[in-house]
């Protein structure tokens, strides 16, 4: 949790989907500091509501349930959905139908700002020696990355037609520590995740903006200059883990597609497990 809040702005009611997941559990106490009421949602079990929290189980593919979930919120942090390469059916339900249901509900209930947890896997088939920015063409590395590219397009359409603003955050690898050599370039600390989400919620004008979500790592392949208006300033870096990670993985096989590409192992993960 940040010692100094990332913004002085205060929200009436925020909705956090995917609240039972890894990032949802991490953001739950952090987001609570910025709002009067935090509404939490997932299909998986969540810890009981504390003061100032509302716990609302919800299946994202259920349009009526999502419509009720979104009523009365000021802004949405949308983390819910399938977060790895999976067969098409669950991805269709959670990440395709789910994201449309969410934006339709946002339109009906006049929610003005969404932070969408997109993924680096929208760009997974770029090589690690290429630099990409928000205007680079998507090259998804599987059904999962494809579904996140679709989510970004939904966000763009709801901005163009309905004026709902979104920051699509192409999150790199947000875990306690980078797990391998690739993650030295893609790592996003939890404190920087909080900084990024709060910057995305509080920037005055975002339209539909795309930003890459990493810490201030020495190595990387993301150029965020087109997202300067969001005001995200990472303050952590994977560099303090570099020596240990390199010692554990000193040799890389350059004939391996997972080593060459930005998406790492996702570029060869099969949809059928
Ligand atoms: P996670 O898998 O731990 O959490 C996702 C949550 O969504 C789970 O609690 C799950 O129960 C819920 N969910 C899945 N299907 C659902 C459905 N049909 N209806 C309602 N809820 C459903 O993932 P994590 O790591 O917390 O990531 C959060 C978000 O950030 C995901 O959208 C993921 O794609 C994205 N992301 C995360 C990255 C990371 O490094 N952790 C990297 C890139 C993107
Ligand atoms: C993702 O999109 C996944 O949700 C997460 O589990 C990580 O694997 C991450 O990307 C990554 O690329 O490291």
JSON list of N, CA and C in Angstrom, two decimals, residues 76-127:
[
{"chain": "A", "resi": 76, "resn": "UNK", "atom": "N", "xyz": [-15.42, 2.13, -12.93]},
{"chain": "A", "resi": 76, "resn": "UNK", "atom": "CA", "xyz": [-15.23, 0.67, -12.87]},
{"chain": "A", "resi": 76, "resn": "UNK", "atom": "C", "xyz": [-13.77, 0.33, -13.11]},
{"chain": "A", "resi": 77, "resn": "UNK", "atom": "N", "xyz": [-13.23, -0.55, -12.27]},
{"chain": "A", "resi": 77, "resn": "UNK", "atom": "CA", "xyz": [-11.93, -1.16, -12.52]},
{"chain": "A", "resi": 77, "resn": "UNK", "atom": "C", "xyz": [-12.23, -2.61, -12.89]},
{"chain": "A", "resi": 78, "resn": "UNK", "atom": "N", "xyz": [-12.08, -2.93, -14.17]},
{"chain": "A", "resi": 78, "resn": "UNK", "atom": "CA", "xyz": [-12.54, -4.22, -14.67]},
{"chain": "A", "resi": 78, "resn": "UNK", "atom": "C", "xyz": [-11.38, -5.21, -14.81]},
{"chain": "A", "resi": 79, "resn": "UNK", "atom": "N", "xyz": [-11.23, -6.03, -13.77]},
{"chain": "A", "resi": 79, "resn": "UNK", "atom": "CA", "xyz": [-10.19, -7.06, -13.78]},
{"chain": "A", "resi": 79, "resn": "UNK", "atom": "C", "xyz": [-10.77, -8.44, -14.06]},
{"chain": "A", "resi": 80, "resn": "UNK", "atom": "N", "xyz": [-12.08, -8.59, -13.96]},
{"chain": "A", "resi": 80, "resn": "UNK", "atom": "CA", "xyz": [-12.69, -9.92, -14.02]},
{"chain": "A", "resi": 80, "resn": "UNK", "atom": "C", "xyz": [-12.55, -10.56, -15.39]},
{"chain": "A", "resi": 81, "resn": "UNK", "atom": "N", "xyz": [-12.38, -11.87, -15.39]},
{"chain": "A", "resi": 81, "resn": "UNK", "atom": "CA", "xyz": [-12.32, -12.61, -16.64]},
{"chain": "A", "resi": 81, "resn": "UNK", "atom": "C", "xyz": [-11.26, -13.69, -16.60]},
{"chain": "A", "resi": 82, "resn": "UNK", "atom": "N", "xyz": [-11.18, -14.42, -17.71]},
{"chain": "A", "resi": 82, "resn": "UNK", "atom": "CA", "xyz": [-10.15, -15.45, -17.85]},
{"chain": "A", "resi": 82, "resn": "UNK", "atom": "C", "xyz": [-8.81, -14.74, -18.06]},
{"chain": "A", "resi": 83, "resn": "UNK", "atom": "N", "xyz": [-7.79, -15.17, -17.31]},
{"chain": "A", "resi": 83, "resn": "UNK", "atom": "CA", "xyz": [-6.53, -14.42, -17.31]},
{"chain": "A", "resi": 83, "resn": "UNK", "atom": "C", "xyz": [-5.35, -15.21, -17.89]},
{"chain": "A", "resi": 84, "resn": "UNK", "atom": "N", "xyz": [-5.65, -16.37, -18.47]},
{"chain": "A", "resi": 84, "resn": "UNK", "atom": "CA", "xyz": [-4.58, -17.18, -19.08]},
{"chain": "A", "resi": 84, "resn": "UNK", "atom": "C", "xyz": [-5.13, -17.78, -20.38]},
{"chain": "A", "resi": 85, "resn": "UNK", "atom": "N", "xyz": [-4.26, -18.45, -21.13]},
{"chain": "A", "resi": 85, "resn": "UNK", "atom": "CA", "xyz": [-4.74, -19.12, -22.35]},
{"chain": "A", "resi": 85, "resn": "UNK", "atom": "C", "xyz": [-5.63, -20.29, -21.96]},
{"chain": "A", "resi": 86, "resn": "UNK", "atom": "N", "xyz": [-6.83, -20.34, -22.52]},
{"chain": "A", "resi": 86, "resn": "UNK", "atom": "CA", "xyz": [-7.84, -21.35, -22.17]},
{"chain": "A", "resi": 86, "resn": "UNK", "atom": "C", "xyz": [-8.60, -21.73, -23.43]},
{"chain": "A", "resi": 87, "resn": "UNK", "atom": "N", "xyz": [-9.42, -22.79, -23.37]},
{"chain": "A", "resi": 87, "resn": "UNK", "atom": "CA", "xyz": [-10.31, -23.06, -24.50]},
{"chain": "A", "resi": 87, "resn": "UNK", "atom": "C", "xyz": [-11.23, -21.88, -24.78]},
{"chain": "A", "resi": 88, "resn": "UNK", "atom": "N", "xyz": [-11.78, -21.87, -25.97]},
{"chain": "A", "resi": 88, "resn": "UNK", "atom": "CA", "xyz": [-12.56, -20.72, -26.42]},
{"chain": "A", "resi": 88, "resn": "UNK", "atom": "C", "xyz": [-13.81, -20.48, -25.56]},
{"chain": "A", "resi": 89, "resn": "UNK", "atom": "N", "xyz": [-14.50, -21.55, -25.13]},
{"chain": "A", "resi": 89, "resn": "UNK", "atom": "CA", "xyz": [-15.80, -21.36, -24.47]},
{"chain": "A", "resi": 89, "resn": "UNK", "atom": "C", "xyz": [-15.72, -20.46, -23.23]},
{"chain": "A", "resi": 90, "resn": "UNK", "atom": "N", "xyz": [-14.82, -20.72, -22.27]},
{"chain": "A", "resi": 90, "resn": "UNK", "atom": "CA", "xyz": [-14.78, -19.81, -21.12]},
{"chain": "A", "resi": 90, "resn": "UNK", "atom": "C", "xyz": [-14.30, -18.41, -21.48]},
{"chain": "A", "resi": 91, "resn": "UNK", "atom": "N", "xyz": [-13.44, -18.31, -22.49]},
{"chain": "A", "resi": 91, "resn": "UNK", "atom": "CA", "xyz": [-12.99, -16.97, -22.91]},
{"chain": "A", "resi": 91, "resn": "UNK", "atom": "C", "xyz": [-14.14, -16.21, -23.56]},
{"chain": "A", "resi": 92, "resn": "UNK", "atom": "N", "xyz": [-14.91, -16.92, -24.38]},
{"chain": "A", "resi": 92, "resn": "UNK", "atom": "CA", "xyz": [-16.09, -16.29, -25.00]},
{"chain": "A", "resi": 92, "resn": "UNK", "atom": "C", "xyz": [-17.04, -15.76, -23.92]},
{"chain": "A", "resi": 93, "resn": "UNK", "atom": "N", "xyz": [-17.29, -16.57, -22.91]},
{"chain": "A", "resi": 93, "resn": "UNK", "atom": "CA", "xyz": [-18.25, -16.18, -21.87]},
{"chain": "A", "resi": 93, "resn": "UNK", "atom": "C", "xyz": [-17.75, -14.98, -21.06]},
{"chain": "A", "resi": 94, "resn": "UNK", "atom": "N", "xyz": [-16.52, -15.08, -20.55]},
{"chain": "A", "resi": 94, "resn": "UNK", "atom": "CA", "xyz": [-16.05, -14.07, -19.60]},
{"chain": "A", "resi": 94, "resn": "UNK", "atom": "C", "xyz": [-15.49, -12.83, -20.28]},
{"chain": "A", "resi": 95, "resn": "UNK", "atom": "N", "xyz": [-14.69, -13.04, -21.32]},
{"chain": "A", "resi": 95, "resn": "UNK", "atom": "CA", "xyz": [-13.92, -11.92, -21.89]},
{"chain": "A", "resi": 95, "resn": "UNK", "atom": "C", "xyz": [-14.55, -11.29, -23.11]},
{"chain": "A", "resi": 96, "resn": "UNK", "atom": "N", "xyz": [-15.45, -12.01, -23.77]},
{"chain": "A", "resi": 96, "resn": "UNK", "atom": "CA", "xyz": [-16.12, -11.44, -24.95]},
{"chain": "A", "resi": 96, "resn": "UNK", "atom": "C", "xyz": [-17.54, -11.00, -24.56]},
{"chain": "A", "resi": 97, "resn": "UNK", "atom": "N", "xyz": [-18.37, -11.97, -24.13]},
{"chain": "A", "resi": 97, "resn": "UNK", "atom": "CA", "xyz": [-19.72, -11.58, -23.68]},
{"chain": "A", "resi": 97, "resn": "UNK", "atom": "C", "xyz": [-19.63, -10.68, -22.45]},
{"chain": "A", "resi": 98, "resn": "UNK", "atom": "N", "xyz": [-18.72, -11.02, -21.55]},
{"chain": "A", "resi": 98, "resn": "UNK", "atom": "CA", "xyz": [-18.61, -10.28, -20.29]},
{"chain": "A", "resi": 98, "resn": "UNK", "atom": "C", "xyz": [-18.27, -8.82, -20.51]},
{"chain": "A", "resi": 99, "resn": "UNK", "atom": "N", "xyz": [-17.36, -8.54, -21.42]},
{"chain": "A", "resi": 99, "resn": "UNK", "atom": "CA", "xyz": [-16.95, -7.15, -21.60]},
{"chain": "A", "resi": 99, "resn": "UNK", "atom": "C", "xyz": [-18.05, -6.34, -22.29]},
{"chain": "A", "resi": 100, "resn": "UNK", "atom": "N", "xyz": [-18.77, -6.97, -23.20]},
{"chain": "A", "resi": 100, "resn": "UNK", "atom": "CA", "xyz": [-19.90, -6.27, -23.84]},
{"chain": "A", "resi": 100, "resn": "UNK", "atom": "C", "xyz": [-21.00, -6.01, -22.79]},
{"chain": "A", "resi": 101, "resn": "UNK", "atom": "N", "xyz": [-21.28, -7.01, -21.97]},
{"chain": "A", "resi": 101, "resn": "UNK", "atom": "CA", "xyz": [-22.28, -6.80, -20.91]},
{"chain": "A", "resi": 101, "resn": "UNK", "atom": "C", "xyz": [-21.89, -5.64, -20.00]},
{"chain": "A", "resi": 102, "resn": "UNK", "atom": "N", "xyz": [-20.61, -5.58, -19.67]},
{"chain": "A", "resi": 102, "resn": "UNK", "atom": "CA", "xyz": [-20.15, -4.53, -18.77]},
{"chain": "A", "resi": 102, "resn": "UNK", "atom": "C", "xyz": [-20.33, -3.14, -19.39]},
{"chain": "A", "resi": 103, "resn": "UNK", "atom": "N", "xyz": [-19.96, -2.99, -20.66]},
{"chain": "A", "resi": 103, "resn": "UNK", "atom": "CA", "xyz": [-20.08, -1.67, -21.30]},
{"chain": "A", "resi": 103, "resn": "UNK", "atom": "C", "xyz": [-21.54, -1.31, -21.58]},
{"chain": "A", "resi": 104, "resn": "UNK", "atom": "N", "xyz": [-22.36, -2.29, -21.90]},
{"chain": "A", "resi": 104, "resn": "UNK", "atom": "CA", "xyz": [-23.78, -1.99, -22.06]},
{"chain": "A", "resi": 104, "resn": "UNK", "atom": "C", "xyz": [-24.35, -1.47, -20.74]},
{"chain": "A", "resi": 105, "resn": "UNK", "atom": "N", "xyz": [-23.96, -2.11, -19.66]},
{"chain": "A", "resi": 105, "resn": "UNK", "atom": "CA", "xyz": [-24.44, -1.67, -18.34]},
{"chain": "A", "resi": 105, "resn": "UNK", "atom": "C", "xyz": [-23.89, -0.28, -18.02]},
{"chain": "A", "resi": 106, "resn": "UNK", "atom": "N", "xyz": [-22.65, -0.04, -18.39]},
{"chain": "A", "resi": 106, "resn": "UNK", "atom": "CA", "xyz": [-22.06, 1.29, -18.15]},
{"chain": "A", "resi": 106, "resn": "UNK", "atom": "C", "xyz": [-22.82, 2.35, -18.94]},
{"chain": "A", "resi": 107, "resn": "UNK", "atom": "N", "xyz": [-23.20, 2.01, -20.15]},
{"chain": "A", "resi": 107, "resn": "UNK", "atom": "CA", "xyz": [-23.94, 2.96, -20.99]},
{"chain": "A", "resi": 107, "resn": "UNK", "atom": "C", "xyz": [-25.31, 3.27, -20.36]},
{"chain": "A", "resi": 108, "resn": "UNK", "atom": "N", "xyz": [-26.02, 2.22, -19.99]},
{"chain": "A", "resi": 108, "resn": "UNK", "atom": "CA", "xyz": [-27.37, 2.42, -19.43]},
{"chain": "A", "resi": 108, "resn": "UNK", "atom": "C", "xyz": [-27.30, 3.20, -18.11]},
{"chain": "A", "resi": 109, "resn": "UNK", "atom": "N", "xyz": [-26.30, 2.90, -17.30]},
{"chain": "A", "resi": 109, "resn": "UNK", "atom": "CA", "xyz": [-26.21, 3.53, -15.97]},
{"chain": "A", "resi": 109, "resn": "UNK", "atom": "C", "xyz": [-25.31, 4.77, -15.96]},
{"chain": "A", "resi": 110, "resn": "UNK", "atom": "N", "xyz": [-24.88, 5.19, -17.16]},
{"chain": "A", "resi": 110, "resn": "UNK", "atom": "CA", "xyz": [-24.13, 6.44, -17.31]},
{"chain": "A", "resi": 110, "resn": "UNK", "atom": "C", "xyz": [-22.85, 6.49, -16.49]},
{"chain": "A", "resi": 111, "resn": "UNK", "atom": "N", "xyz": [-22.13, 5.38, -16.50]},
{"chain": "A", "resi": 111, "resn": "UNK", "atom": "CA", "xyz": [-20.80, 5.36, -15.89]},
{"chain": "A", "resi": 111, "resn": "UNK", "atom": "C", "xyz": [-19.84, 6.00, -16.89]},
{"chain": "A", "resi": 112, "resn": "UNK", "atom": "N", "xyz": [-19.00, 6.88, -16.42]},
{"chain": "A", "resi": 112, "resn": "UNK", "atom": "CA", "xyz": [-18.21, 7.69, -17.35]},
{"chain": "A", "resi": 112, "resn": "UNK", "atom": "C", "xyz": [-16.77, 7.22, -17.54]},
{"chain": "A", "resi": 113, "resn": "UNK", "atom": "N", "xyz": [-16.26, 6.35, -16.66]},
{"chain": "A", "resi": 113, "resn": "UNK", "atom": "CA", "xyz": [-14.83, 5.97, -16.77]},
{"chain": "A", "resi": 113, "resn": "UNK", "atom": "C", "xyz": [-14.65, 4.49, -16.37]},
{"chain": "A", "resi": 114, "resn": "UNK", "atom": "N", "xyz": [-13.90, 3.78, -17.21]},
{"chain": "A", "resi": 114, "resn": "UNK", "atom": "CA", "xyz": [-13.56, 2.38, -16.97]},
{"chain": "A", "resi": 114, "resn": "UNK", "atom": "C", "xyz": [-12.05, 2.23, -17.06]},
{"chain": "A", "resi": 115, "resn": "UNK", "atom": "N", "xyz": [-11.47, 1.46, -16.16]},
{"chain": "A", "resi": 115, "resn": "UNK", "atom": "CA", "xyz": [-10.08, 1.01, -16.31]},
{"chain": "A", "resi": 115, "resn": "UNK", "atom": "C", "xyz": [-10.17, -0.46, -16.69]},
{"chain": "A", "resi": 116, "resn": "UNK", "atom": "N", "xyz": [-9.72, -0.78, -17.89]},
{"chain": "A", "resi": 116, "resn": "UNK", "atom": "CA", "xyz": [-9.84, -2.14, -18.41]},
{"chain": "A", "resi": 116, "resn": "UNK", "atom": "C", "xyz": [-8.50, -2.86, -18.30]},
{"chain": "A", "resi": 117, "resn": "UNK", "atom": "N", "xyz": [-8.49, -3.98, -17.60]},
{"chain": "A", "resi": 117, "resn": "UNK", "atom": "CA", "xyz": [-7.27, -4.79, -17.48]},
{"chain": "A", "resi": 117, "resn": "UNK", "atom": "C", "xyz": [-7.07, -5.55, -18.78]},
{"chain": "A", "resi": 118, "resn": "UNK", "atom": "N", "xyz": [-6.38, -4.91, -19.72]},
{"chain": "A", "resi": 118, "resn": "UNK", "atom": "CA", "xyz": [-5.97, -5.60, -20.94]},
{"chain": "A", "resi": 118, "resn": "UNK", "atom": "C", "xyz": [-4.65, -6.33, -20.62]},
{"chain": "A", "resi": 119, "resn": "UNK", "atom": "N", "xyz": [-3.98, -6.75, -21.65]},
{"chain": "A", "resi": 119, "resn": "UNK", "atom": "CA", "xyz": [-2.79, -7.58, -21.39]},
{"chain": "A", "resi": 119, "resn": "UNK", "atom": "C", "xyz": [-1.72, -7.37, -22.45]},
{"chain": "A", "resi": 120, "resn": "UNK", "atom": "N", "xyz": [-0.49, -7.59, -22.04]},
{"chain": "A", "resi": 120, "resn": "UNK", "atom": "CA", "xyz": [0.63, -7.59, -22.99]},
{"chain": "A", "resi": 120, "resn": "UNK", "atom": "C", "xyz": [0.41, -8.64, -24.10]},
{"chain": "A", "resi": 121, "resn": "UNK", "atom": "N", "xyz": [-0.48, -9.62, -23.84]},
{"chain": "A", "resi": 121, "resn": "UNK", "atom": "CA", "xyz": [-0.67, -10.68, -24.84]},
{"chain": "A", "resi": 121, "resn": "UNK", "atom": "C", "xyz": [-1.47, -10.22, -26.06]},
{"chain": "A", "resi": 122, "resn": "UNK", "atom": "N", "xyz": [-1.99, -8.99, -26.02]},
{"chain": "A", "resi": 122, "resn": "UNK", "atom": "CA", "xyz": [-2.52, -8.37, -27.25]},
{"chain": "A", "resi": 122, "resn": "UNK", "atom": "C", "xyz": [-1.38, -8.22, -28.27]},
{"chain": "A", "resi": 123, "resn": "UNK", "atom": "N", "xyz": [-0.16, -8.10, -27.76]},
{"chain": "A", "resi": 123, "resn": "UNK", "atom": "CA", "xyz": [1.01, -7.82, -28.61]},
{"chain": "A", "resi": 123, "resn": "UNK", "atom": "C", "xyz": [2.04, -8.96, -28.57]},
{"chain": "A", "resi": 124, "resn": "UNK", "atom": "N", "xyz": [1.58, -10.15, -28.15]},
{"chain": "A", "resi": 124, "resn": "UNK", "atom": "CA", "xyz": [2.52, -11.21, -27.81]},
{"chain": "A", "resi": 124, "resn": "UNK", "atom": "C", "xyz": [3.42, -11.70, -28.92]},
{"chain": "A", "resi": 125, "resn": "UNK", "atom": "N", "xyz": [2.99, -11.53, -30.19]},
{"chain": "A", "resi": 125, "resn": "UNK", "atom": "CA", "xyz": [3.81, -12.06, -31.28]},
{"chain": "A", "resi": 125, "resn": "UNK", "atom": "C", "xyz": [4.82, -11.05, -31.82]},
{"chain": "A", "resi": 126, "resn": "UNK", "atom": "N", "xyz": [4.93, -9.88, -31.19]},
{"chain": "A", "resi": 126, "resn": "UNK", "atom": "CA", "xyz": [6.11, -9.05, -31.50]},
{"chain": "A", "resi": 126, "resn": "UNK", "atom": "C", "xyz": [7.32, -9.69, -30.81]},
{"chain": "A", "resi": 127, "resn": "UNK", "atom": "N", "xyz": [8.47, -9.50, -31.44]},
{"chain": "A", "resi": 127, "resn": "UNK", "atom": "CA", "xyz": [9.70, -10.05, -30.86]},
{"chain": "A", "resi": 127, "resn": "UNK", "atom": "C", "xyz": [10.18, -9.15, -29.72]}
]
